[in-house]
Amino acid sequence: MEGIDFVSAKLQQMRMRFVVMVMLLPALMRAGSECRSSCRLSNISINVESEECGSCITIDTTACAGLCKTQERVYRSPMIQYYQNICNFREWTYETYEFKGCPAGADSVFTYPVALSCDCSKCNSDITDCGVLSQQTSSCTAH
């Protein structure tokens, strides 16, 4: 009898572990997919200064940030163009801020992009600076 109770207890313990693993599986898969593709919308602040208007503002907007899966080739052939996928705007719109109290004739309008969605894609150097971004924060009093 003792042996049967022991086996029954072990089976019940194994069933409970299985149930816990099945319940955790969706969460683990989501966590894994976020690690693989973490290119997503990110809240950022942009410091904008207008010397003509004598003012400095901070604009809160959204941009794309994160990592994209990439593989560095061991050999880069001059015959094959090489590119890496980067975290880019997929869809965006533009918003405008108008500086107040500007003298007549001054350029008082600042237009900036707002990311609506992001994806990992080839950097388009026609519309994007494909270089490395500075990690240094800027402010209106930096110069």
mmCIF file with all atom_site columns, C-alpha atoms in Angstrom:
data_model
loop_
_atom_site.group_PDB
_atom_site.id
_atom_site.type_symbol
_atom_site.label_atom_id
_atom_site.label_alt_id
_atom_site.label_comp_id
_atom_site.label_asym_id
_atom_site.label_entity_id
_atom_site.label_seq_id
_atom_site.pdbx_PDB_ins_code
_atom_site.Cartn_x
_atom_site.Cartn_y
_atom_site.Cartn_z
_atom_site.occupancy
_atom_site.B_iso_or_equiv
_atom_site.pdbx_formal_charge
_atom_site.auth_seq_id
_atom_site.auth_comp_id
_atom_site.auth_asym_id
_atom_site.auth_atom_id
_atom_site.pdbx_PDB_model_num
ATOM 1   C CA . MET A 1 1   ? 0.000  0.000  0.000   1.00 0.00 ? 1   MET A CA 1
ATOM 2   C CA . GLU A 1 2   ? 2.804  2.391  0.867   1.00 0.00 ? 2   GLU A CA 1
ATOM 3   C CA . GLY A 1 3   ? 4.362  1.927  -2.584  1.00 0.00 ? 3   GLY A CA 1
ATOM 4   C CA . ILE A 1 4   ? 1.064  2.726  -4.333  1.00 0.00 ? 4   ILE A CA 1
ATOM 5   C CA . ASP A 1 5   ? 0.595  5.913  -2.264  1.00 0.00 ? 5   ASP A CA 1
ATOM 6   C CA . PHE A 1 6   ? 4.157  6.965  -3.100  1.00 0.00 ? 6   PHE A CA 1
ATOM 7   C CA . VAL A 1 7   ? 3.602  6.413  -6.857  1.00 0.00 ? 7   VAL A CA 1
ATOM 8   C CA . SER A 1 8   ? 0.251  8.213  -6.689  1.00 0.00 ? 8   SER A CA 1
ATOM 9   C CA . ALA A 1 9   ? 1.847  11.199 -4.930  1.00 0.00 ? 9   ALA A CA 1
ATOM 10  C CA . LYS A 1 10  ? 4.647  11.317 -7.545  1.00 0.00 ? 10  LYS A CA 1
ATOM 11  C CA . LEU A 1 11  ? 2.115  11.212 -10.408 1.00 0.00 ? 11  LEU A CA 1
ATOM 12  C CA . GLN A 1 12  ? 0.104  14.011 -8.833  1.00 0.00 ? 12  GLN A CA 1
ATOM 13  C CA . GLN A 1 13  ? 3.287  16.070 -8.387  1.00 0.00 ? 13  GLN A CA 1
ATOM 14  C CA . MET A 1 14  ? 4.223  15.511 -12.052 1.00 0.00 ? 14  MET A CA 1
ATOM 15  C CA . ARG A 1 15  ? 0.714  16.529 -13.183 1.00 0.00 ? 15  ARG A CA 1
ATOM 16  C CA . MET A 1 16  ? 0.938  19.760 -11.164 1.00 0.00 ? 16  MET A CA 1
ATOM 17  C CA . ARG A 1 17  ? 4.330  20.595 -12.731 1.00 0.00 ? 17  ARG A CA 1
ATOM 18  C CA . PHE A 1 18  ? 2.880  19.956 -16.181 1.00 0.00 ? 18  PHE A CA 1
ATOM 19  C CA . VAL A 1 19  ? -0.124 22.213 -15.490 1.00 0.00 ? 19  VAL A CA 1
ATOM 20  C CA . VAL A 1 20  ? 2.176  25.007 -14.250 1.00 0.00 ? 20  VAL A CA 1
ATOM 21  C CA . MET A 1 21  ? 4.405  24.657 -17.331 1.00 0.00 ? 21  MET A CA 1
ATOM 22  C CA . VAL A 1 22  ? 1.393  24.790 -19.686 1.00 0.00 ? 22  VAL A CA 1
ATOM 23  C CA . MET A 1 23  ? 0.106  27.902 -17.910 1.00 0.00 ? 23  MET A CA 1
ATOM 24  C CA . LEU A 1 24  ? 3.505  29.629 -18.105 1.00 0.00 ? 24  LEU A CA 1
ATOM 25  C CA . LEU A 1 25  ? 4.185  28.745 -21.751 1.00 0.00 ? 25  LEU A CA 1
ATOM 26  C CA . PRO A 1 26  ? 2.304  31.724 -23.317 1.00 0.00 ? 26  PRO A CA 1
ATOM 27  C CA . ALA A 1 27  ? 4.081  34.187 -21.018 1.00 0.00 ? 27  ALA A CA 1
ATOM 28  C CA . LEU A 1 28  ? 7.471  32.668 -21.811 1.00 0.00 ? 28  LEU A CA 1
ATOM 29  C CA . MET A 1 29  ? 6.785  32.788 -25.543 1.00 0.00 ? 29  MET A CA 1
ATOM 30  C CA . ARG A 1 30  ? 5.794  36.467 -25.326 1.00 0.00 ? 30  ARG A CA 1
ATOM 31  C CA . ALA A 1 31  ? 8.931  37.261 -23.336 1.00 0.00 ? 31  ALA A CA 1
ATOM 32  C CA . GLY A 1 32  ? 11.049 35.438 -25.886 1.00 0.00 ? 32  GLY A CA 1
ATOM 33  C CA . SER A 1 33  ? 9.499  37.283 -28.811 1.00 0.00 ? 33  SER A CA 1
ATOM 34  C CA . GLU A 1 34  ? 10.108 40.654 -27.107 1.00 0.00 ? 34  GLU A CA 1
ATOM 35  C CA . CYS A 1 35  ? 13.777 39.770 -26.707 1.00 0.00 ? 35  CYS A CA 1
ATOM 36  C CA . ARG A 1 36  ? 14.055 38.761 -30.352 1.00 0.00 ? 36  ARG A CA 1
ATOM 37  C CA . SER A 1 37  ? 12.352 41.849 -31.745 1.00 0.00 ? 37  SER A CA 1
ATOM 38  C CA . SER A 1 38  ? 12.437 44.752 -29.361 1.00 0.00 ? 38  SER A CA 1
ATOM 39  C CA . CYS A 1 39  ? 12.015 47.458 -32.017 1.00 0.00 ? 39  CYS A CA 1
ATOM 40  C CA . ARG A 1 40  ? 9.040  49.438 -30.739 1.00 0.00 ? 40  ARG A CA 1
ATOM 41  C CA . LEU A 1 41  ? 7.616  52.877 -30.056 1.00 0.00 ? 41  LEU A CA 1
ATOM 42  C CA . SER A 1 42  ? 9.474  54.840 -27.417 1.00 0.00 ? 42  SER A CA 1
ATOM 43  C CA . ASN A 1 43  ? 8.634  58.141 -25.733 1.00 0.00 ? 43  ASN A CA 1
ATOM 44  C CA . ILE A 1 44  ? 11.358 60.739 -26.262 1.00 0.00 ? 44  ILE A CA 1
ATOM 45  C CA . SER A 1 45  ? 11.906 64.424 -25.579 1.00 0.00 ? 45  SER A CA 1
ATOM 46  C CA . ILE A 1 46  ? 13.424 66.816 -28.108 1.00 0.00 ? 46  ILE A CA 1
ATOM 47  C CA . ASN A 1 47  ? 14.957 70.137 -27.049 1.00 0.00 ? 47  ASN A CA 1
ATOM 48  C CA . VAL A 1 48  ? 14.274 72.802 -29.665 1.00 0.00 ? 48  VAL A CA 1
ATOM 49  C CA . GLU A 1 49  ? 15.750 76.280 -29.572 1.00 0.00 ? 49  GLU A CA 1
ATOM 50  C CA . SER A 1 50  ? 14.796 79.228 -31.731 1.00 0.00 ? 50  SER A CA 1
ATOM 51  C CA . GLU A 1 51  ? 17.424 81.956 -31.583 1.00 0.00 ? 51  GLU A CA 1
ATOM 52  C CA . GLU A 1 52  ? 15.212 84.207 -33.727 1.00 0.00 ? 52  GLU A CA 1
ATOM 53  C CA . CYS A 1 53  ? 12.357 83.924 -31.221 1.00 0.00 ? 53  CYS A CA 1
ATOM 54  C CA . GLY A 1 54  ? 14.589 83.810 -28.141 1.00 0.00 ? 54  GLY A CA 1
ATOM 55  C CA . SER A 1 55  ? 13.008 80.706 -26.667 1.00 0.00 ? 55  SER A CA 1
ATOM 56  C CA . CYS A 1 56  ? 13.708 77.068 -25.948 1.00 0.00 ? 56  CYS A CA 1
ATOM 57  C CA . ILE A 1 57  ? 11.120 74.312 -25.556 1.00 0.00 ? 57  ILE A CA 1
ATOM 58  C CA . THR A 1 58  ? 11.045 70.588 -24.906 1.00 0.00 ? 58  THR A CA 1
ATOM 59  C CA . ILE A 1 59  ? 8.740  68.566 -27.139 1.00 0.00 ? 59  ILE A CA 1
ATOM 60  C CA . ASP A 1 60  ? 7.528  65.124 -26.059 1.00 0.00 ? 60  ASP A CA 1
ATOM 61  C CA . THR A 1 61  ? 6.975  62.756 -28.978 1.00 0.00 ? 61  THR A CA 1
ATOM 62  C CA . THR A 1 62  ? 7.371  59.131 -30.027 1.00 0.00 ? 62  THR A CA 1
ATOM 63  C CA . ALA A 1 63  ? 10.191 57.542 -31.985 1.00 0.00 ? 63  ALA A CA 1
ATOM 64  C CA . CYS A 1 64  ? 11.348 54.012 -32.752 1.00 0.00 ? 64  CYS A CA 1
ATOM 65  C CA . ALA A 1 65  ? 13.998 52.414 -30.595 1.00 0.00 ? 65  ALA A CA 1
ATOM 66  C CA . GLY A 1 66  ? 15.304 48.955 -29.903 1.00 0.00 ? 66  GLY A CA 1
ATOM 67  C CA . LEU A 1 67  ? 17.267 46.103 -31.342 1.00 0.00 ? 67  LEU A CA 1
ATOM 68  C CA . CYS A 1 68  ? 16.781 44.228 -34.586 1.00 0.00 ? 68  CYS A CA 1
ATOM 69  C CA . LYS A 1 69  ? 18.044 40.759 -35.352 1.00 0.00 ? 69  LYS A CA 1
ATOM 70  C CA . THR A 1 70  ? 21.132 40.887 -37.536 1.00 0.00 ? 70  THR A CA 1
ATOM 71  C CA . GLN A 1 71  ? 23.975 38.640 -38.556 1.00 0.00 ? 71  GLN A CA 1
ATOM 72  C CA . GLU A 1 72  ? 27.419 39.905 -39.431 1.00 0.00 ? 72  GLU A CA 1
ATOM 73  C CA . ARG A 1 73  ? 28.840 38.150 -42.486 1.00 0.00 ? 73  ARG A CA 1
ATOM 74  C CA . VAL A 1 74  ? 32.232 36.520 -42.159 1.00 0.00 ? 74  VAL A CA 1
ATOM 75  C CA . TYR A 1 75  ? 33.153 37.614 -45.682 1.00 0.00 ? 75  TYR A CA 1
ATOM 76  C CA . ARG A 1 76  ? 31.775 40.715 -47.347 1.00 0.00 ? 76  ARG A CA 1
ATOM 77  C CA . SER A 1 77  ? 31.891 40.349 -51.101 1.00 0.00 ? 77  SER A CA 1
ATOM 78  C CA . PRO A 1 78  ? 32.295 43.550 -53.131 1.00 0.00 ? 78  PRO A CA 1
ATOM 79  C CA . MET A 1 79  ? 29.791 42.016 -55.559 1.00 0.00 ? 79  MET A CA 1
ATOM 80  C CA . ILE A 1 80  ? 26.957 41.810 -53.006 1.00 0.00 ? 80  ILE A CA 1
ATOM 81  C CA . GLN A 1 81  ? 25.568 44.907 -51.359 1.00 0.00 ? 81  GLN A CA 1
ATOM 82  C CA . TYR A 1 82  ? 25.573 44.597 -47.566 1.00 0.00 ? 82  TYR A CA 1
ATOM 83  C CA . TYR A 1 83  ? 23.047 46.150 -45.224 1.00 0.00 ? 83  TYR A CA 1
ATOM 84  C CA . GLN A 1 84  ? 21.795 45.662 -41.707 1.00 0.00 ? 84  GLN A CA 1
ATOM 85  C CA . ASN A 1 85  ? 18.230 45.951 -40.518 1.00 0.00 ? 85  ASN A CA 1
ATOM 86  C CA . ILE A 1 86  ? 17.656 48.779 -38.085 1.00 0.00 ? 86  ILE A CA 1
ATOM 87  C CA . CYS A 1 87  ? 14.690 49.936 -36.029 1.00 0.00 ? 87  CYS A CA 1
ATOM 88  C CA . ASN A 1 88  ? 12.808 52.332 -38.349 1.00 0.00 ? 88  ASN A CA 1
ATOM 89  C CA . PHE A 1 89  ? 9.552  54.240 -38.489 1.00 0.00 ? 89  PHE A CA 1
ATOM 90  C CA . ARG A 1 90  ? 7.016  52.131 -40.414 1.00 0.00 ? 90  ARG A CA 1
ATOM 91  C CA . GLU A 1 91  ? 4.242  54.729 -40.227 1.00 0.00 ? 91  GLU A CA 1
ATOM 92  C CA . TRP A 1 92  ? 4.536  58.319 -39.106 1.00 0.00 ? 92  TRP A CA 1
ATOM 93  C CA . THR A 1 93  ? 2.892  61.693 -39.195 1.00 0.00 ? 93  THR A CA 1
ATOM 94  C CA . TYR A 1 94  ? 4.175  65.229 -38.705 1.00 0.00 ? 94  TYR A CA 1
ATOM 95  C CA . GLU A 1 95  ? 3.230  67.685 -35.997 1.00 0.00 ? 95  GLU A CA 1
ATOM 96  C CA . THR A 1 96  ? 4.035  71.373 -35.820 1.00 0.00 ? 96  THR A CA 1
ATOM 97  C CA . TYR A 1 97  ? 4.921  73.673 -32.958 1.00 0.00 ? 97  TYR A CA 1
ATOM 98  C CA . GLU A 1 98  ? 4.714  77.450 -33.378 1.00 0.00 ? 98  GLU A CA 1
ATOM 99  C CA . PHE A 1 99  ? 6.970  79.577 -31.194 1.00 0.00 ? 99  PHE A CA 1
ATOM 100 C CA . LYS A 1 100 ? 5.210  82.492 -29.524 1.00 0.00 ? 100 LYS A CA 1
ATOM 101 C CA . GLY A 1 101 ? 6.462  86.079 -29.341 1.00 0.00 ? 101 GLY A CA 1
ATOM 102 C CA . CYS A 1 102 ? 8.632  85.973 -32.465 1.00 0.00 ? 102 CYS A CA 1
ATOM 103 C CA . PRO A 1 103 ? 9.571  89.137 -34.352 1.00 0.00 ? 103 PRO A CA 1
ATOM 104 C CA . ALA A 1 104 ? 7.920  89.717 -37.739 1.00 0.00 ? 104 ALA A CA 1
ATOM 105 C CA . GLY A 1 105 ? 9.537  87.696 -40.508 1.00 0.00 ? 105 GLY A CA 1
ATOM 106 C CA . ALA A 1 106 ? 11.119 85.163 -38.131 1.00 0.00 ? 106 ALA A CA 1
ATOM 107 C CA . ASP A 1 107 ? 10.717 81.463 -38.844 1.00 0.00 ? 107 ASP A CA 1
ATOM 108 C CA . SER A 1 108 ? 8.491  80.553 -35.901 1.00 0.00 ? 108 SER A CA 1
ATOM 109 C CA . VAL A 1 109 ? 7.348  77.082 -37.009 1.00 0.00 ? 109 VAL A CA 1
ATOM 110 C CA . PHE A 1 110 ? 9.083  73.811 -36.103 1.00 0.00 ? 110 PHE A CA 1
ATOM 111 C CA . THR A 1 111 ? 7.822  70.597 -37.737 1.00 0.00 ? 111 THR A CA 1
ATOM 112 C CA . TYR A 1 112 ? 8.842  67.187 -36.414 1.00 0.00 ? 112 TYR A CA 1
ATOM 113 C CA . PRO A 1 113 ? 7.996  63.539 -37.169 1.00 0.00 ? 113 PRO A CA 1
ATOM 114 C CA . VAL A 1 114 ? 5.924  61.418 -34.778 1.00 0.00 ? 114 VAL A CA 1
ATOM 115 C CA . ALA A 1 115 ? 6.257  57.646 -35.090 1.00 0.00 ? 115 ALA A CA 1
ATOM 116 C CA . LEU A 1 116 ? 2.995  55.702 -35.232 1.00 0.00 ? 116 LEU A CA 1
ATOM 117 C CA . SER A 1 117 ? 4.515  52.235 -35.701 1.00 0.00 ? 117 SER A CA 1
ATOM 118 C CA . CYS A 1 118 ? 7.967  50.666 -36.043 1.00 0.00 ? 118 CYS A CA 1
ATOM 119 C CA . ASP A 1 119 ? 9.671  47.750 -37.763 1.00 0.00 ? 119 ASP A CA 1
ATOM 120 C CA . CYS A 1 120 ? 13.092 46.316 -38.477 1.00 0.00 ? 120 CYS A CA 1
ATOM 121 C CA . SER A 1 121 ? 14.069 47.248 -42.031 1.00 0.00 ? 121 SER A CA 1
ATOM 122 C CA . LYS A 1 122 ? 16.937 48.467 -44.170 1.00 0.00 ? 122 LYS A CA 1
ATOM 123 C CA . CYS A 1 123 ? 18.022 52.013 -43.370 1.00 0.00 ? 123 CYS A CA 1
ATOM 124 C CA . ASN A 1 124 ? 16.895 54.407 -46.112 1.00 0.00 ? 124 ASN A CA 1
ATOM 125 C CA . SER A 1 125 ? 19.664 57.017 -46.256 1.00 0.00 ? 125 SER A CA 1
ATOM 126 C CA . ASP A 1 126 ? 17.479 59.246 -48.463 1.00 0.00 ? 126 ASP A CA 1
ATOM 127 C CA . ILE A 1 127 ? 15.271 60.107 -45.477 1.00 0.00 ? 127 ILE A CA 1
ATOM 128 C CA . THR A 1 128 ? 17.273 58.873 -42.456 1.00 0.00 ? 128 THR A CA 1
ATOM 129 C CA . ASP A 1 129 ? 20.685 59.507 -40.924 1.00 0.00 ? 129 ASP A CA 1
ATOM 130 C CA . CYS A 1 130 ? 21.950 55.912 -40.814 1.00 0.00 ? 130 CYS A CA 1
ATOM 131 C CA . GLY A 1 131 ? 24.914 56.725 -38.558 1.00 0.00 ? 131 GLY A CA 1
ATOM 132 C CA . VAL A 1 132 ? 25.290 56.032 -34.867 1.00 0.00 ? 132 VAL A CA 1
ATOM 133 C CA . LEU A 1 133 ? 23.270 58.276 -32.569 1.00 0.00 ? 133 LEU A CA 1
ATOM 134 C CA . SER A 1 134 ? 25.026 60.105 -29.788 1.00 0.00 ? 134 SER A CA 1
ATOM 135 C CA . GLN A 1 135 ? 24.169 58.932 -26.270 1.00 0.00 ? 135 GLN A CA 1
ATOM 136 C CA . GLN A 1 136 ? 24.825 62.456 -25.018 1.00 0.00 ? 136 GLN A CA 1
ATOM 137 C CA . THR A 1 137 ? 21.709 64.394 -24.112 1.00 0.00 ? 137 THR A CA 1
ATOM 138 C CA . SER A 1 138 ? 21.341 67.849 -25.545 1.00 0.00 ? 138 SER A CA 1
ATOM 139 C CA . SER A 1 139 ? 19.796 70.896 -23.993 1.00 0.00 ? 139 SER A CA 1
ATOM 140 C CA . CYS A 1 140 ? 19.286 74.484 -24.983 1.00 0.00 ? 140 CYS A CA 1
ATOM 141 C CA . THR A 1 141 ? 22.084 75.640 -22.683 1.00 0.00 ? 141 THR A CA 1
ATOM 142 C CA . ALA A 1 142 ? 24.665 73.149 -24.015 1.00 0.00 ? 142 ALA A CA 1
ATOM 143 C CA . HIS A 1 143 ? 26.480 75.694 -26.161 1.00 0.00 ? 143 HIS A CA 1
#
